[in-house]
XYZ file of C-alpha atoms in Angstrom:
384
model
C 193.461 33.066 116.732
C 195.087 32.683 113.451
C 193.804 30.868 110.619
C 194.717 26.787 110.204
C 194.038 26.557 106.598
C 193.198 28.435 103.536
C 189.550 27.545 102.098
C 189.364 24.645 100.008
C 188.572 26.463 96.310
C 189.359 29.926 97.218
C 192.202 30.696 95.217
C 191.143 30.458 91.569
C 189.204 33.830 90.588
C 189.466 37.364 91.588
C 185.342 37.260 91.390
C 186.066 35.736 94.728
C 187.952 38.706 96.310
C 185.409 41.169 94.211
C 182.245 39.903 95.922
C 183.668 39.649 99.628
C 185.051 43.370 99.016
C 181.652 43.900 97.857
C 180.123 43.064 100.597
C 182.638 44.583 102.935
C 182.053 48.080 101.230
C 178.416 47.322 101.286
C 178.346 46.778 105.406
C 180.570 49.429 105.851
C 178.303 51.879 103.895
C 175.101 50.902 106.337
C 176.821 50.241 109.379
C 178.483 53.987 109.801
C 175.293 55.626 109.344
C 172.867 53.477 111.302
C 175.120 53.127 114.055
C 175.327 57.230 114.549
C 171.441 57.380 114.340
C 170.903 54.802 116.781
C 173.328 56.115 119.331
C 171.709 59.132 119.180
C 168.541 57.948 119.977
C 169.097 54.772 122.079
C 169.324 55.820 125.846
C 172.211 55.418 128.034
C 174.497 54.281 124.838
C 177.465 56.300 123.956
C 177.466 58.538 121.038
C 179.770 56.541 118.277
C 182.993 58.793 118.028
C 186.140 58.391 115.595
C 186.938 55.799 117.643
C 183.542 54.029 117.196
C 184.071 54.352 113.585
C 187.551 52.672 113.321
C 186.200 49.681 115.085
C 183.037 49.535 112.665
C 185.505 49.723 109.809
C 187.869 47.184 111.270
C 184.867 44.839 111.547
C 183.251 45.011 108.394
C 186.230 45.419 106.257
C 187.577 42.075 108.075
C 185.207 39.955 105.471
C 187.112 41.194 102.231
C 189.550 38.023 103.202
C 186.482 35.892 104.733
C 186.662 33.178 102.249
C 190.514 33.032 102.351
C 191.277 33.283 105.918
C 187.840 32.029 107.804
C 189.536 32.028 111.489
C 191.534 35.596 110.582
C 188.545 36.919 109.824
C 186.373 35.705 112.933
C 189.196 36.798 115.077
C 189.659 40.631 113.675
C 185.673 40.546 113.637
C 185.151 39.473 116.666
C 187.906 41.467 118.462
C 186.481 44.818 116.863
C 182.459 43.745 117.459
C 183.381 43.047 121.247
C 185.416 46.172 121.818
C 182.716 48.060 120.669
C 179.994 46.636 122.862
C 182.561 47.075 125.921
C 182.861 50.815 125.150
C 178.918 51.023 125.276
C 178.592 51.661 121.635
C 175.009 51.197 120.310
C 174.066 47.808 119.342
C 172.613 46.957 115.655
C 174.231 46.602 112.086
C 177.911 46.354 113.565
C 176.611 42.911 115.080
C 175.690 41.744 110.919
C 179.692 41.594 110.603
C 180.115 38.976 113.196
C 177.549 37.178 111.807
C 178.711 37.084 108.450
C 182.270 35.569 109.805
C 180.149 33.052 112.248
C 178.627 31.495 109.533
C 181.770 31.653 106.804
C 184.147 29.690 109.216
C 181.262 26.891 109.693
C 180.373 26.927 105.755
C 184.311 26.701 104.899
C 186.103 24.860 107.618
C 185.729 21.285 108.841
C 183.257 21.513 111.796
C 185.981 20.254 115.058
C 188.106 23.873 113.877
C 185.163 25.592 113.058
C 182.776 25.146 116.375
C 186.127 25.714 118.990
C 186.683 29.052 116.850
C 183.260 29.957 117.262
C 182.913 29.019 120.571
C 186.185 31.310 121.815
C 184.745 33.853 119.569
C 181.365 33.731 121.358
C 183.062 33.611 124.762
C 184.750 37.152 123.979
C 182.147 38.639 122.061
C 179.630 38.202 125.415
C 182.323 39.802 127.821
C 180.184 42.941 127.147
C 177.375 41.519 129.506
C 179.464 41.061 132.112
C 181.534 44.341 131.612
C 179.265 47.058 130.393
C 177.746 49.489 132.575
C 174.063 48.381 130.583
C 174.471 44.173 131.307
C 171.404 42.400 131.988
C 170.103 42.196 135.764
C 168.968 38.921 134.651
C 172.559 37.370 135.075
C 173.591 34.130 132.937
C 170.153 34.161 131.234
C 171.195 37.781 129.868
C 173.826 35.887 128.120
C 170.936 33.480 125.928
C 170.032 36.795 123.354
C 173.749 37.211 122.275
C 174.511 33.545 122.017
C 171.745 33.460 119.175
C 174.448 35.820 117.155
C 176.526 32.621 116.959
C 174.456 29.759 117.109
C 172.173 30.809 114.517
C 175.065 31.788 111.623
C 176.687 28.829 112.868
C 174.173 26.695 112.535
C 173.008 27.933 108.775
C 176.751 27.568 107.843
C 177.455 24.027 108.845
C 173.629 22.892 107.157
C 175.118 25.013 103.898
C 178.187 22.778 103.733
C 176.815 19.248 104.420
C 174.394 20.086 101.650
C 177.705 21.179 99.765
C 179.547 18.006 100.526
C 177.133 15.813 99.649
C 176.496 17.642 96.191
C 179.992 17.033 95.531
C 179.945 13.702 96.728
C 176.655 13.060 94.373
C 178.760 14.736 91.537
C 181.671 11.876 92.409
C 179.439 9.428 92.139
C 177.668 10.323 88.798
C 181.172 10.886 87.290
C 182.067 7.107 88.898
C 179.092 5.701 87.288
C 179.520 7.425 84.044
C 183.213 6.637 83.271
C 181.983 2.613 84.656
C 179.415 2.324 82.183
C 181.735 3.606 79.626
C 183.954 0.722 80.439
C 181.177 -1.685 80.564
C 180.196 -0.501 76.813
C 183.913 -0.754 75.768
C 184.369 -4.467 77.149
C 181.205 -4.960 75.018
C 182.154 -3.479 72.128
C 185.838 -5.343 72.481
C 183.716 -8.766 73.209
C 181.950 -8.263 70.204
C 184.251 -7.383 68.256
C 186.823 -10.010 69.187
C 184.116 -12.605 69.423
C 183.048 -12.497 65.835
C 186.189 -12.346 64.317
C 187.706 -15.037 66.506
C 184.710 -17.181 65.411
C 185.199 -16.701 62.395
C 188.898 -17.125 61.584
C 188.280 -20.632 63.517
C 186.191 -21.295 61.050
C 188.272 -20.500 58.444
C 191.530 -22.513 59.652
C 189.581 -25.092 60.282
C 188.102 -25.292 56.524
C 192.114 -24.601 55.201
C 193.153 -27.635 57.890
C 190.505 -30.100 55.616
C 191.726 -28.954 52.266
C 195.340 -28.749 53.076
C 196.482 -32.267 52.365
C 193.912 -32.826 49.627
C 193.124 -29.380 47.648
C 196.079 -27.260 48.657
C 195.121 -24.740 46.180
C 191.961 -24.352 48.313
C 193.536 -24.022 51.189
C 194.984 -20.997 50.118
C 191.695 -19.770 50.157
C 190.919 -20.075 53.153
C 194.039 -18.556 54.551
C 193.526 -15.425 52.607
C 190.515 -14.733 53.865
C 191.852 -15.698 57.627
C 194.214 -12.792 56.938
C 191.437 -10.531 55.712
C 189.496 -11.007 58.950
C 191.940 -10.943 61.337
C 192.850 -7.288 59.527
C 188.991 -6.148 59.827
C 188.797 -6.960 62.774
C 191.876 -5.446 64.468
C 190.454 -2.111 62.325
C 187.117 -2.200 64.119
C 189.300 -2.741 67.953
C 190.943 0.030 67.143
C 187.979 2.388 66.107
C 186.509 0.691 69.511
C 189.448 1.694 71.888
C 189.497 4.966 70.060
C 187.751 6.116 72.414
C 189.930 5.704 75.401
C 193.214 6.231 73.809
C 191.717 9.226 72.176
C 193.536 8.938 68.645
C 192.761 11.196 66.211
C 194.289 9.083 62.971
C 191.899 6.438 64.466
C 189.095 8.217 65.108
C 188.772 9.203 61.360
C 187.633 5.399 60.677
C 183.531 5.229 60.473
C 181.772 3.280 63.537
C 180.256 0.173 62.135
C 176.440 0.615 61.525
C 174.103 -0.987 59.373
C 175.816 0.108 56.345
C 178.522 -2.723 57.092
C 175.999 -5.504 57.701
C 176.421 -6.343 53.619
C 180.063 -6.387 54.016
C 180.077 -8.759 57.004
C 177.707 -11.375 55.506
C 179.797 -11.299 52.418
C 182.902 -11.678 54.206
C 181.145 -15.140 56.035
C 180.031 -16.074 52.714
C 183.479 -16.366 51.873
C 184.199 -18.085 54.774
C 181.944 -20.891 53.989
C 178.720 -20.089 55.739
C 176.508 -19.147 52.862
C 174.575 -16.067 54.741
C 171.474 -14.006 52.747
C 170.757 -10.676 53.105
C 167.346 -9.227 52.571
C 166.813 -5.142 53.128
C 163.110 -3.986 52.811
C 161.832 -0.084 53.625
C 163.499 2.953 52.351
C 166.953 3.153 54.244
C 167.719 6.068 55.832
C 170.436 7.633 58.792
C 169.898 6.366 62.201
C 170.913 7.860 65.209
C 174.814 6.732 66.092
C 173.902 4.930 68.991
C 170.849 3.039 67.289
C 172.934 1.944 64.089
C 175.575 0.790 65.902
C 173.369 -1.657 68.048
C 171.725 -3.054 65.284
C 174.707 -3.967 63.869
C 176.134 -5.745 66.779
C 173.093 -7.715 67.359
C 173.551 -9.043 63.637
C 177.205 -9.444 64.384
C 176.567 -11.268 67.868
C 174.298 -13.579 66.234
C 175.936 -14.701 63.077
C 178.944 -15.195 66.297
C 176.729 -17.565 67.791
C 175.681 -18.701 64.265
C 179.473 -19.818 64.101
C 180.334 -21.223 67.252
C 177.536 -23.163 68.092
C 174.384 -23.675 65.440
C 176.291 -25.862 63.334
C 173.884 -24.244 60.423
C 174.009 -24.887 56.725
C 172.758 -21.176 56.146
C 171.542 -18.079 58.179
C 169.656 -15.281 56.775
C 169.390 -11.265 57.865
C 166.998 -9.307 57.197
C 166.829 -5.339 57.987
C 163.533 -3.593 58.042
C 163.034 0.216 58.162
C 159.471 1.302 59.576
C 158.648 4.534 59.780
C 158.800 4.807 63.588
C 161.445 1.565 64.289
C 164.051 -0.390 63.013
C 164.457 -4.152 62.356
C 166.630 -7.041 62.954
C 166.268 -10.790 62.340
C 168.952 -13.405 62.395
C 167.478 -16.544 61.179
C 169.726 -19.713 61.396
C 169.193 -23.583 59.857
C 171.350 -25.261 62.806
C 170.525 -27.051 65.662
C 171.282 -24.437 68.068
C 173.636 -25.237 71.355
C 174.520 -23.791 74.269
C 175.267 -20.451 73.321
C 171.623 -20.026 71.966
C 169.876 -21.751 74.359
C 167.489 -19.720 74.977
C 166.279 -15.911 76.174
C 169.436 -14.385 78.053
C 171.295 -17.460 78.150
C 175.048 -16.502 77.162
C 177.306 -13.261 77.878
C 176.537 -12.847 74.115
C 172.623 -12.679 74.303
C 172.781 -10.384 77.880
C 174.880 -8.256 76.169
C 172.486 -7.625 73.003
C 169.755 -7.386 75.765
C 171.130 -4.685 77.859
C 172.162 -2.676 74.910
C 168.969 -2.566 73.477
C 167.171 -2.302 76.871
C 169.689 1.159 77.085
C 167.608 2.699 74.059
C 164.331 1.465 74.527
C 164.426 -1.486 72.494
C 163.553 -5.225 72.655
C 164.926 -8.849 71.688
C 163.438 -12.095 71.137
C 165.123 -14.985 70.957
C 164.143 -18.563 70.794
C 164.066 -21.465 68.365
C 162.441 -21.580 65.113
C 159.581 -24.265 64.967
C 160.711 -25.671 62.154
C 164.514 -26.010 63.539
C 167.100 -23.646 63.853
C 166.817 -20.612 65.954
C 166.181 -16.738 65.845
C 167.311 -13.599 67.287
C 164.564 -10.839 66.388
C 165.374 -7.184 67.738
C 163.345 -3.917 67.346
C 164.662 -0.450 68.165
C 163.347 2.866 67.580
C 163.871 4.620 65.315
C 161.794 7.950 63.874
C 162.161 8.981 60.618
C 163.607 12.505 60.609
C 162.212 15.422 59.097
């Protein structure tokens, strides 16, 4: 028998080699002498001899290339085991070696290559209760206590790698769901990002269309600040998609937080949606993840603000509370579709889920005196 295949994994390392040497020497050191104290004392075995010893040595020493060449290793082990129950050696620790390469070829090799290899080897190794001068009167039911020397490793081996497999295949898995709701953040982060500055550039050309024929000077204006938004916002992609392209120079650019929120609304302001902000508590760091939601629900909903309130005004006010964090998006428009109501909207799933992630909660509805607003609360501990 000669090995198909080297073991998946076993070439990186010579911890590998160390260990199976390890336990090579380590066999080898208890075999030797428990063999010659058993044979003599066990009656009717043969005294182990140099010859004895060669084939105890051959056996164990086999398993310093177990992990490398499974089906090598069986073979030379089971040869050497056999030949030295044939020659009416004493049984005991010589037997551990064939054990040891049993249960290796089932842990390492796919099971079809794995049980015919153990099944030849079990075929040869039992040849000793049909040819030694001590086999069992009991005839093929002799052969049940030596079978257990295979089916037992084999059967430990094979459970070993299933369980192995299907760690790996759990480790796939989490890896696949990771790098999927990585992509799910970054189409979020790209729809929010787009979104608002689409929204508001239309906004913009739309106000520079009006004023081109009659204020021209105006309309000037208006293009400017088209141009400034269109720039901000191709900054913030890029800090966005930083993250897969992995660019350093980009990287270097802050992720938006709360500390922007002033420089949004003013930037809408000049747009011509006249937007207040009010700040109240004692501002402090938040954690990345928390900062940066709370400023894409006040993006998102000055978005929707744009596109479909037809407001005269919003307001956005920030609160810091010693445990939590704030946000409220208060609009004087008559809402639409994209604020219809809770969840309604990619826009107002996507603030939902994000703040679901990290424990926190949105309300959304209309305002009972018209308009609509998007409330959000995250937490948010003040640190020590």
């Amino acid at each position: 028998m000669t090995s198909t295949e080297p073991v998946a994994g076993a070439g990186p390392g010579r911890w590998i080699w160390l260990a199976d040497g390890a336990l090579a020497v380590g066999l080898l050191a208890v075999t030797v002498p428990a063999s010659t104290v058993i044979g003599r004392n066990m009656p009717g075995a043969t005294e182990v001899d140099g010859w004895g010893y060669a084939l105890i040595a051959l056996g164990t020493l086999s398993l310093t290339v177990r992990r490398h060449r499974p089906i090598g290793t069986l073979a030379l082990c089971t040869l050497a085991v056999s030949t030295y129950l044939v020659v009416g050696y004493p049984y005991g620790p010589m037997l551990l070696s064939y054990l040891v390469a049993v249960y290796t070829v089932a842990a390492h090799l796919p099971v079809r290559p794995a049980a015919v290899g153990t099944a030849v080897s079990l075929v040869v190794l039992l040849a000793h209760t049909v040819l030694s001068v001590r086999a069992s009167p009991q005839g093929l039911v002799g052969l049940l206590p030596g079978s257990a020397w295979a089916v037992v490793p084999f059967a430990v081996g094979a459970t070993v790698r299933v369980n192995r497999q299907s760690a790996a295949q759990a480790r796939v898995e989490q890896a696949r769901r990771i790098a999927d709701d990585e992509r799910l953040r970054i189409a979020q982060e790209v729809h929010d990002v787009v979104g608002h500055g689409l929204a508001a550039i239309n906004m913009q050309a739309e106000i520079a269309l009006h004023l081109l024929s009659k204020r021209p000077e105006q309309a000037e204006t208006a293009l400017t600040a088209i141009s400034r938004t269109s720039r901000e916002a191709l900054d913030e992609l890029r800090v966005t998609l930083s993250v897969v392209r992995r660019d350093a120079a980009v990287e270097r650019a802050p992720v938006p937080g709360l500390d922007q929120v002033a420089a949004l609304t003013d930037r809408l302001r000049r747009s011509g949606l006249p937007v207040t902000l009010e700040i109240t508590g004692d501002r402090r760091p938040l954690a990345v993840a928390v900062d940066l939601a709370a400023y894409r629900v006040v993006q998102e909903a000055l978005t929707n603000v744009l596109r479909h309130a037809g407001a005269a005004s919003a307001t956005v006010r920030i609160g810091y509370l010693p445990a939590e964090v704030t946000v409220e998006v208060l609009d004087t428009g008559h809402g639409g579709a994209g604020a219809a109501g809770p969840g309604a909207g990619h826009g107002l799933t996507g603030m939902r889920e994000r703040l679901d992630a990290l424990g926190g909660a949105l309300e959304v509805g209309p305002r009972p005196g018209g308009g609509f607003r998007i409330f959000a609360r995250l937490p948010a501990p003040a640190r020590d």
